[in-house]
Amino acid sequence: MREVYRKRVGTLLEALPYIREFSGKTVVIKYGGAAMNSADLKEEFATDIVLLRYIGIKPIIVHGGGAEVSGLMKKLDLPVKFVDGLRVTDAATMDVARMVLVGKINKEIVSLINRFGTRAVGLGGDDGMLLIAEKLVKRSADGSLLDLGQVGEVTQVNTALLEMLEADYVPVVASVGTGTLGESFNINADTVAAAIGGALAAEKLIFLTDVPGLLVDVEDENSLVSECTAVELEAMVEEGQVSRGMIPKVEAVLAGLDQGVKAAHIIDGRVPHAVLLEILTAAGVGTKVLPSPVGVSGRVGKGRSRG
C-alpha cells in the first residue's frame, strides 16, 4: 500500500519544478483540431486551463474554427473556396466567420472554462483594437498576386489589454482582426497565436494538433522528434522532412520564436490532458522547439530535456 501512495505522491512531485519555473509566466495556446470536437477532450482541456490558473500560470487561448465556418456556409449555400490552405473571404464569408468564431465557438470555450472553476473572457481581435491587421499579400507559384479578399495578417497586438485581462481572467481570442479603417479581417489562428506569443514574449507557445508532433516519417510515429532548435527545424523543412500539411504550423512556430517566444510546442491534442502533460511532465506529448543559439546548429534529438 505504501508503494501505491509513493507513486501517487511521485506524480504530484514530478510537476513541482515546472510549477516553480512557470508560475507567473504567460503561456499562449492555439486550441484546435480533435480537442475542439470531442466532448470529453473539450472538458479535459478546460480543466487543464483551470488548473494552470490555480498554480499561477497565465494561459491565453487562441482559437479558429474553420470546419464549423465551412459547415454553416454550406448550409447557407455559400461557396467555400481555399487557396494554399487559406479561406478566400468575401464580405458574406467574413460575416459567417465572425458569427461562428466570435458568436458561437468563443462563447462555448469561455462558458466551459467558467463552469470548471475559473474566470474566462472572450474577445474578437477587433475588441479593444486587440489585433490590428492588414490585408495579406499572397503570391502564386508564378509570382502573380492572389486576391484572398478579407484575409489579413497581424501587424500589431494590444499587449496592454491582454496583460490587464490575464491578471484576473483567461483571455480567449477568436482569430479575427480589424484594420486601421475599421475593416474586418479573417486571420489564420496559428499566425494569431504566434503574433500574441511574440508580442508578450510568452514563456511557451503551444499548438494542439491531430498528430503526435513533428515526425521525420509521417507513416512512423516512432520517428517523433521530441526536441529541436529553430535552425534544425528549418533544415528539416528544406530537406522535405516536414509534411505539407504541417508547414503552416511550423511557420507559426518559427515566427513565434523569432518574435521572442521562449519555447514552442507542437503537441497531440487527441491525448487527454495534453496541455498539462506537456507543461508539467518530463516526457511531454509532442515536439518542443527552442530558439537557436547564435552560431549553433546540430542534429535533431530524440531525447527530451525540458525547461
mmCIF file of C-alpha atoms in Angstrom:
data_model
loop_
_atom_site.group_PDB
_atom_site.id
_atom_site.type_symbol
_atom_site.label_atom_id
_atom_site.label_comp_id
_atom_site.label_asym_id
_atom_site.label_seq_id
_atom_site.Cartn_x
_atom_site.Cartn_y
_atom_site.Cartn_z
ATOM 1 C CA MET A 1 0.000 0.000 0.000
ATOM 2 C CA ARG A 2 2.871 2.360 0.787
ATOM 3 C CA GLU A 3 4.201 1.883 -2.750
ATOM 4 C CA VAL A 4 0.835 2.981 -4.140
ATOM 5 C CA TYR A 5 0.999 6.123 -2.010
ATOM 6 C CA ARG A 6 4.566 6.813 -3.148
ATOM 7 C CA LYS A 7 3.514 6.581 -6.794
ATOM 8 C CA ARG A 8 0.646 8.979 -6.207
ATOM 9 C CA VAL A 9 2.884 11.476 -4.456
ATOM 10 C CA GLY A 10 5.574 10.965 -7.083
ATOM 11 C CA THR A 11 3.163 12.026 -9.800
ATOM 12 C CA LEU A 12 2.462 15.246 -7.935
ATOM 13 C CA LEU A 13 6.112 15.897 -7.132
ATOM 14 C CA GLU A 14 7.113 15.489 -10.784
ATOM 15 C CA ALA A 15 5.177 18.669 -11.533
ATOM 16 C CA LEU A 16 6.790 20.695 -8.724
ATOM 17 C CA PRO A 17 9.877 22.014 -10.585
ATOM 18 C CA TYR A 18 7.735 23.033 -13.557
ATOM 19 C CA ILE A 19 5.204 24.791 -11.334
ATOM 20 C CA ARG A 20 8.068 26.636 -9.669
ATOM 21 C CA GLU A 21 9.609 27.566 -13.037
ATOM 22 C CA PHE A 22 6.466 28.634 -14.890
ATOM 23 C CA SER A 23 4.314 30.186 -12.149
ATOM 24 C CA GLY A 24 3.606 33.790 -13.083
ATOM 25 C CA LYS A 25 4.553 33.179 -16.732
ATOM 26 C CA THR A 26 2.355 33.563 -19.815
ATOM 27 C CA VAL A 27 1.537 30.549 -21.982
ATOM 28 C CA VAL A 28 -0.243 31.080 -25.324
ATOM 29 C CA ILE A 29 -2.217 28.055 -26.517
ATOM 30 C CA LYS A 30 -3.605 27.604 -30.034
ATOM 31 C CA TYR A 31 -6.689 25.446 -29.467
ATOM 32 C CA GLY A 32 -7.928 23.394 -32.407
ATOM 33 C CA GLY A 33 -8.346 20.012 -34.053
ATOM 34 C CA ALA A 34 -9.811 16.990 -32.279
ATOM 35 C CA ALA A 35 -9.512 18.731 -28.909
ATOM 36 C CA MET A 36 -12.285 21.097 -30.066
ATOM 37 C CA ASN A 37 -14.531 18.373 -31.482
ATOM 38 C CA SER A 38 -14.694 15.727 -28.757
ATOM 39 C CA ALA A 39 -16.924 16.463 -25.760
ATOM 40 C CA ASP A 40 -14.533 14.647 -23.413
ATOM 41 C CA LEU A 41 -11.443 16.399 -24.786
ATOM 42 C CA LYS A 42 -13.184 19.781 -24.533
ATOM 43 C CA GLU A 43 -13.824 19.240 -20.837
ATOM 44 C CA GLU A 44 -10.309 17.928 -20.227
ATOM 45 C CA PHE A 45 -8.840 20.965 -21.980
ATOM 46 C CA ALA A 46 -10.980 23.286 -19.844
ATOM 47 C CA THR A 47 -9.883 21.585 -16.619
ATOM 48 C CA ASP A 48 -6.255 21.856 -17.743
ATOM 49 C CA ILE A 49 -6.682 25.607 -18.176
ATOM 50 C CA VAL A 50 -8.344 25.943 -14.770
ATOM 51 C CA LEU A 51 -5.526 24.032 -13.068
ATOM 52 C CA LEU A 52 -2.884 26.169 -14.792
ATOM 53 C CA ARG A 53 -4.569 29.286 -13.388
ATOM 54 C CA TYR A 54 -4.710 27.821 -9.883
ATOM 55 C CA ILE A 55 -0.953 27.124 -9.872
ATOM 56 C CA GLY A 56 -0.135 30.629 -11.059
ATOM 57 C CA ILE A 57 0.426 30.090 -14.796
ATOM 58 C CA LYS A 58 -1.328 32.600 -17.074
ATOM 59 C CA PRO A 59 -2.820 30.908 -20.148
ATOM 60 C CA ILE A 60 -4.116 32.808 -23.175
ATOM 61 C CA ILE A 61 -6.194 30.775 -25.637
ATOM 62 C CA VAL A 62 -6.388 31.482 -29.365
ATOM 63 C CA HIS A 63 -8.846 29.539 -31.499
ATOM 64 C CA GLY A 64 -10.103 29.201 -35.028
ATOM 65 C CA GLY A 65 -13.000 27.072 -36.186
ATOM 66 C CA GLY A 66 -12.651 26.511 -39.901
ATOM 67 C CA ALA A 67 -14.708 23.320 -40.060
ATOM 68 C CA GLU A 68 -17.720 24.969 -38.419
ATOM 69 C CA VAL A 69 -17.388 28.033 -40.658
ATOM 70 C CA SER A 70 -17.405 25.795 -43.742
ATOM 71 C CA GLY A 71 -20.349 23.817 -42.386
ATOM 72 C CA LEU A 72 -22.502 26.905 -41.883
ATOM 73 C CA MET A 73 -21.511 28.307 -45.281
ATOM 74 C CA LYS A 74 -22.685 25.114 -46.960
ATOM 75 C CA LYS A 75 -25.995 25.303 -45.096
ATOM 76 C CA LEU A 76 -26.376 28.884 -46.332
ATOM 77 C CA ASP A 77 -25.472 27.766 -49.871
ATOM 78 C CA LEU A 78 -22.383 29.979 -49.949
ATOM 79 C CA PRO A 79 -19.277 28.887 -51.910
ATOM 80 C CA VAL A 80 -16.353 27.551 -49.875
ATOM 81 C CA LYS A 81 -13.005 28.238 -51.533
ATOM 82 C CA PHE A 82 -9.420 27.826 -50.325
ATOM 83 C CA VAL A 83 -6.129 28.906 -51.886
ATOM 84 C CA ASP A 84 -2.936 27.431 -50.413
ATOM 85 C CA GLY A 85 -4.844 26.484 -47.277
ATOM 86 C CA LEU A 86 -6.285 29.986 -46.754
ATOM 87 C CA ARG A 87 -10.013 30.642 -46.956
ATOM 88 C CA VAL A 88 -10.981 33.121 -49.672
ATOM 89 C CA THR A 89 -13.032 35.606 -47.651
ATOM 90 C CA ASP A 90 -15.558 37.919 -49.269
ATOM 91 C CA ALA A 91 -17.985 40.075 -47.257
ATOM 92 C CA ALA A 92 -20.538 37.276 -46.821
ATOM 93 C CA THR A 93 -17.858 34.804 -45.741
ATOM 94 C CA MET A 94 -16.485 37.337 -43.260
ATOM 95 C CA ASP A 95 -19.942 37.716 -41.720
ATOM 96 C CA VAL A 96 -20.247 33.946 -41.325
ATOM 97 C CA ALA A 97 -16.731 33.670 -39.873
ATOM 98 C CA ARG A 98 -17.472 36.328 -37.261
ATOM 99 C CA MET A 99 -20.797 34.697 -36.435
ATOM 100 C CA VAL A 100 -19.201 31.291 -35.876
ATOM 101 C CA LEU A 101 -15.860 32.280 -34.326
ATOM 102 C CA VAL A 102 -16.934 35.168 -32.099
ATOM 103 C CA GLY A 103 -20.626 34.428 -31.597
ATOM 104 C CA LYS A 104 -20.537 30.669 -31.103
ATOM 105 C CA ILE A 105 -17.180 28.930 -30.580
ATOM 106 C CA ASN A 106 -15.644 31.674 -28.448
ATOM 107 C CA LYS A 107 -18.660 31.741 -26.141
ATOM 108 C CA GLU A 108 -18.648 27.954 -25.790
ATOM 109 C CA ILE A 109 -14.981 27.903 -24.730
ATOM 110 C CA VAL A 110 -15.494 30.731 -22.239
ATOM 111 C CA SER A 111 -18.572 29.056 -20.765
ATOM 112 C CA LEU A 112 -16.779 25.731 -20.313
ATOM 113 C CA ILE A 113 -13.772 27.268 -18.557
ATOM 114 C CA ASN A 114 -16.063 29.291 -16.294
ATOM 115 C CA ARG A 115 -18.028 26.157 -15.434
ATOM 116 C CA PHE A 116 -14.912 24.294 -14.322
ATOM 117 C CA GLY A 117 -13.797 26.905 -11.861
ATOM 118 C CA THR A 118 -12.001 29.977 -13.155
ATOM 119 C CA ARG A 119 -12.975 33.148 -14.991
ATOM 120 C CA ALA A 120 -12.516 33.470 -18.732
ATOM 121 C CA VAL A 121 -13.335 36.390 -21.014
ATOM 122 C CA GLY A 122 -13.964 36.131 -24.746
ATOM 123 C CA LEU A 123 -12.561 38.543 -27.310
ATOM 124 C CA GLY A 124 -12.575 39.041 -31.025
ATOM 125 C CA GLY A 125 -9.408 40.560 -32.354
ATOM 126 C CA ASP A 126 -11.326 43.756 -33.023
ATOM 127 C CA ASP A 127 -12.401 44.161 -29.382
ATOM 128 C CA GLY A 128 -10.344 46.925 -27.812
ATOM 129 C CA MET A 129 -8.262 47.015 -31.012
ATOM 130 C CA LEU A 130 -6.656 43.806 -29.761
ATOM 131 C CA LEU A 131 -5.393 42.687 -33.173
ATOM 132 C CA ILE A 132 -4.596 45.327 -35.776
ATOM 133 C CA ALA A 133 -4.282 43.714 -39.190
ATOM 134 C CA GLU A 134 -3.772 44.475 -42.838
ATOM 135 C CA LYS A 135 -4.702 42.621 -45.992
ATOM 136 C CA LEU A 136 -2.489 39.589 -46.562
ATOM 137 C CA VAL A 137 -0.388 39.817 -49.701
ATOM 138 C CA LYS A 138 -0.109 36.351 -51.228
ATOM 139 C CA ARG A 139 1.524 35.336 -54.485
ATOM 140 C CA SER A 140 1.041 32.247 -56.642
ATOM 141 C CA ALA A 141 3.868 29.981 -57.763
ATOM 142 C CA ASP A 142 4.365 32.129 -60.878
ATOM 143 C CA GLY A 143 4.653 35.299 -58.786
ATOM 144 C CA SER A 144 1.267 36.795 -59.621
ATOM 145 C CA LEU A 145 -0.801 38.359 -56.825
ATOM 146 C CA LEU A 146 -3.664 36.331 -55.376
ATOM 147 C CA ASP A 147 -6.758 38.113 -54.124
ATOM 148 C CA LEU A 148 -7.954 36.322 -50.984
ATOM 149 C CA GLY A 149 -10.438 39.038 -50.067
ATOM 150 C CA GLN A 150 -10.621 39.927 -46.375
ATOM 151 C CA VAL A 151 -7.805 37.628 -45.267
ATOM 152 C CA GLY A 152 -5.405 39.508 -43.029
ATOM 153 C CA GLU A 153 -2.145 39.294 -41.144
ATOM 154 C CA VAL A 154 -1.449 40.785 -37.726
ATOM 155 C CA THR A 155 0.618 43.969 -37.662
ATOM 156 C CA GLN A 156 0.092 44.982 -34.023
ATOM 157 C CA VAL A 157 -1.095 43.376 -30.773
ATOM 158 C CA ASN A 158 -2.631 45.374 -27.929
ATOM 159 C CA THR A 159 -0.429 43.840 -25.237
ATOM 160 C CA ALA A 160 -1.634 46.276 -22.568
ATOM 161 C CA LEU A 161 -5.177 44.922 -22.912
ATOM 162 C CA LEU A 162 -4.054 41.292 -22.688
ATOM 163 C CA GLU A 163 -1.792 41.954 -19.705
ATOM 164 C CA MET A 164 -4.618 43.722 -17.889
ATOM 165 C CA LEU A 165 -7.045 40.868 -18.577
ATOM 166 C CA GLU A 166 -4.692 37.967 -17.836
ATOM 167 C CA ALA A 167 -4.090 39.308 -14.330
ATOM 168 C CA ASP A 168 -7.580 38.116 -13.360
ATOM 169 C CA TYR A 169 -9.039 36.235 -16.327
ATOM 170 C CA VAL A 170 -8.217 33.713 -19.023
ATOM 171 C CA PRO A 171 -8.401 35.630 -22.328
ATOM 172 C CA VAL A 172 -9.976 33.571 -25.124
ATOM 173 C CA VAL A 173 -9.235 35.166 -28.502
ATOM 174 C CA ALA A 174 -11.079 34.477 -31.766
ATOM 175 C CA SER A 175 -8.918 34.824 -34.869
ATOM 176 C CA VAL A 176 -10.447 37.903 -36.458
ATOM 177 C CA GLY A 177 -8.833 41.326 -36.567
ATOM 178 C CA THR A 178 -9.508 44.902 -37.548
ATOM 179 C CA GLY A 179 -7.797 47.270 -39.945
ATOM 180 C CA THR A 180 -6.886 50.871 -39.215
ATOM 181 C CA LEU A 181 -10.016 51.959 -41.103
ATOM 182 C CA GLY A 182 -12.287 49.589 -39.177
ATOM 183 C CA GLU A 183 -12.435 46.849 -41.802
ATOM 184 C CA SER A 184 -12.675 43.227 -40.616
ATOM 185 C CA PHE A 185 -10.125 40.531 -41.423
ATOM 186 C CA ASN A 186 -10.216 36.755 -41.178
ATOM 187 C CA ILE A 187 -6.793 35.643 -39.883
ATOM 188 C CA ASN A 188 -5.218 32.204 -39.622
ATOM 189 C CA ALA A 189 -5.371 31.226 -35.935
ATOM 190 C CA ASP A 190 -1.842 29.782 -35.924
ATOM 191 C CA THR A 191 -0.398 33.125 -37.008
ATOM 192 C CA VAL A 192 -2.541 34.964 -34.445
ATOM 193 C CA ALA A 193 -1.174 32.730 -31.672
ATOM 194 C CA ALA A 194 2.385 33.337 -32.862
ATOM 195 C CA ALA A 195 1.844 37.106 -33.012
ATOM 196 C CA ILE A 196 0.366 37.230 -29.497
ATOM 197 C CA GLY A 197 3.055 34.935 -28.098
ATOM 198 C CA GLY A 198 5.805 37.017 -29.641
ATOM 199 C CA ALA A 199 4.336 40.351 -28.575
ATOM 200 C CA LEU A 200 4.113 39.156 -24.958
ATOM 201 C CA ALA A 201 7.453 37.278 -25.059
ATOM 202 C CA ALA A 202 5.471 34.286 -23.799
ATOM 203 C CA GLU A 203 7.211 31.509 -21.921
ATOM 204 C CA LYS A 204 5.524 28.942 -24.152
ATOM 205 C CA LEU A 205 3.577 28.873 -27.411
ATOM 206 C CA ILE A 206 1.621 25.627 -27.698
ATOM 207 C CA PHE A 207 -0.190 24.293 -30.772
ATOM 208 C CA LEU A 208 -2.730 21.494 -30.295
ATOM 209 C CA THR A 209 -2.816 19.253 -33.375
ATOM 210 C CA ASP A 210 -4.135 15.867 -34.502
ATOM 211 C CA VAL A 211 -0.674 14.304 -34.837
ATOM 212 C CA PRO A 212 1.882 13.153 -32.231
ATOM 213 C CA GLY A 213 4.166 16.085 -33.078
ATOM 214 C CA LEU A 214 6.842 16.516 -35.731
ATOM 215 C CA LEU A 215 7.559 13.204 -37.432
ATOM 216 C CA VAL A 216 10.582 12.570 -39.640
ATOM 217 C CA ASP A 217 8.455 9.876 -41.327
ATOM 218 C CA VAL A 218 4.726 10.658 -41.277
ATOM 219 C CA GLU A 219 3.975 6.918 -41.524
ATOM 220 C CA ASP A 220 6.041 6.094 -38.429
ATOM 221 C CA GLU A 221 5.034 7.543 -35.061
ATOM 222 C CA ASN A 222 8.323 6.262 -33.630
ATOM 223 C CA SER A 223 10.099 8.892 -35.752
ATOM 224 C CA LEU A 224 8.815 11.656 -33.468
ATOM 225 C CA VAL A 225 11.270 14.500 -32.937
ATOM 226 C CA SER A 226 10.862 15.248 -29.243
ATOM 227 C CA GLU A 227 13.061 18.341 -29.190
ATOM 228 C CA CYS A 228 14.946 20.506 -31.683
ATOM 229 C CA THR A 229 16.057 24.072 -32.286
ATOM 230 C CA ALA A 230 14.641 26.522 -34.792
ATOM 231 C CA VAL A 231 17.599 26.112 -37.134
ATOM 232 C CA GLU A 232 17.229 22.332 -37.020
ATOM 233 C CA LEU A 233 13.529 22.697 -37.798
ATOM 234 C CA GLU A 234 14.297 24.951 -40.763
ATOM 235 C CA ALA A 235 16.717 22.302 -42.040
ATOM 236 C CA MET A 236 14.001 19.644 -41.752
ATOM 237 C CA VAL A 237 11.698 21.785 -43.898
ATOM 238 C CA GLU A 238 14.395 22.361 -46.514
ATOM 239 C CA GLU A 239 15.161 18.636 -46.652
ATOM 240 C CA GLY A 240 11.479 17.755 -47.147
ATOM 241 C CA GLN A 241 11.140 16.017 -43.775
ATOM 242 C CA VAL A 242 8.087 18.056 -42.750
ATOM 243 C CA SER A 243 4.751 17.095 -44.308
ATOM 244 C CA ARG A 244 2.960 19.675 -46.429
ATOM 245 C CA GLY A 245 0.049 19.833 -44.001
ATOM 246 C CA MET A 246 2.374 20.657 -41.108
ATOM 247 C CA ILE A 247 4.144 23.537 -42.889
ATOM 248 C CA PRO A 248 1.723 26.282 -41.668
ATOM 249 C CA LYS A 249 2.209 25.134 -38.048
ATOM 250 C CA VAL A 250 5.978 25.074 -38.485
ATOM 251 C CA GLU A 251 5.957 28.566 -39.993
ATOM 252 C CA ALA A 252 3.940 29.809 -36.997
ATOM 253 C CA VAL A 253 6.371 28.115 -34.590
ATOM 254 C CA LEU A 254 9.353 29.767 -36.268
ATOM 255 C CA ALA A 255 7.608 33.148 -36.370
ATOM 256 C CA GLY A 256 6.798 32.961 -32.658
ATOM 257 C CA LEU A 257 10.367 32.052 -31.734
ATOM 258 C CA ASP A 258 11.734 34.787 -33.989
ATOM 259 C CA GLN A 259 9.489 37.327 -32.240
ATOM 260 C CA GLY A 260 10.560 36.396 -28.719
ATOM 261 C CA VAL A 261 8.713 33.274 -27.519
ATOM 262 C CA LYS A 262 10.929 31.254 -25.156
ATOM 263 C CA ALA A 263 9.812 27.824 -26.426
ATOM 264 C CA ALA A 264 7.223 26.494 -28.874
ATOM 265 C CA HIS A 265 5.454 23.144 -28.752
ATOM 266 C CA ILE A 266 3.512 21.085 -31.290
ATOM 267 C CA ILE A 267 1.528 18.570 -29.255
ATOM 268 C CA ASP A 268 -1.033 15.824 -29.730
ATOM 269 C CA GLY A 269 -4.392 17.312 -28.762
ATOM 270 C CA ARG A 270 -6.026 13.877 -29.007
ATOM 271 C CA VAL A 271 -4.258 12.872 -25.781
ATOM 272 C CA PRO A 272 -6.350 13.519 -22.649
ATOM 273 C CA HIS A 273 -4.958 16.453 -20.634
ATOM 274 C CA ALA A 274 -2.300 17.073 -23.293
ATOM 275 C CA VAL A 275 -1.625 20.627 -22.108
ATOM 276 C CA LEU A 276 -0.835 19.587 -18.536
ATOM 277 C CA LEU A 277 1.301 16.684 -19.712
ATOM 278 C CA GLU A 278 3.358 18.943 -21.963
ATOM 279 C CA ILE A 279 3.923 21.696 -19.411
ATOM 280 C CA LEU A 280 4.206 19.766 -16.150
ATOM 281 C CA THR A 281 5.923 16.467 -17.014
ATOM 282 C CA ALA A 282 9.349 15.480 -18.287
ATOM 283 C CA ALA A 283 8.136 13.311 -21.168
ATOM 284 C CA GLY A 284 5.607 15.676 -22.732
ATOM 285 C CA VAL A 285 3.278 14.720 -25.588
ATOM 286 C CA GLY A 286 4.830 16.219 -28.688
ATOM 287 C CA THR A 287 7.704 18.261 -30.051
ATOM 288 C CA LYS A 288 9.422 21.106 -28.239
ATOM 289 C CA VAL A 289 11.225 23.709 -30.366
ATOM 290 C CA LEU A 290 13.750 26.099 -28.827
ATOM 291 C CA PRO A 291 15.316 29.259 -30.245
ATOM 292 C CA SER A 292 18.649 28.602 -31.914
ATOM 293 C CA PRO A 293 21.678 29.990 -30.065
ATOM 294 C CA VAL A 294 23.691 32.233 -32.358
ATOM 295 C CA GLY A 295 26.175 30.189 -34.356
ATOM 296 C CA VAL A 296 24.915 26.850 -33.050
ATOM 297 C CA SER A 297 23.435 24.069 -35.148
ATOM 298 C CA GLY A 298 23.174 20.315 -34.872
ATOM 299 C CA ARG A 299 21.084 17.209 -35.334
ATOM 300 C CA VAL A 300 17.532 16.929 -34.096
ATOM 301 C CA GLY A 301 17.160 14.984 -30.877
ATOM 302 C CA LYS A 302 15.065 12.043 -29.754
ATOM 303 C CA GLY A 303 15.777 12.703 -26.076
ATOM 304 C CA ARG A 304 13.989 15.285 -24.013
ATOM 305 C CA SER A 305 15.477 17.960 -21.806
ATOM 306 C CA ARG A 306 12.663 20.126 -20.595
ATOM 307 C CA GLY A 307 12.703 23.598 -19.139
#
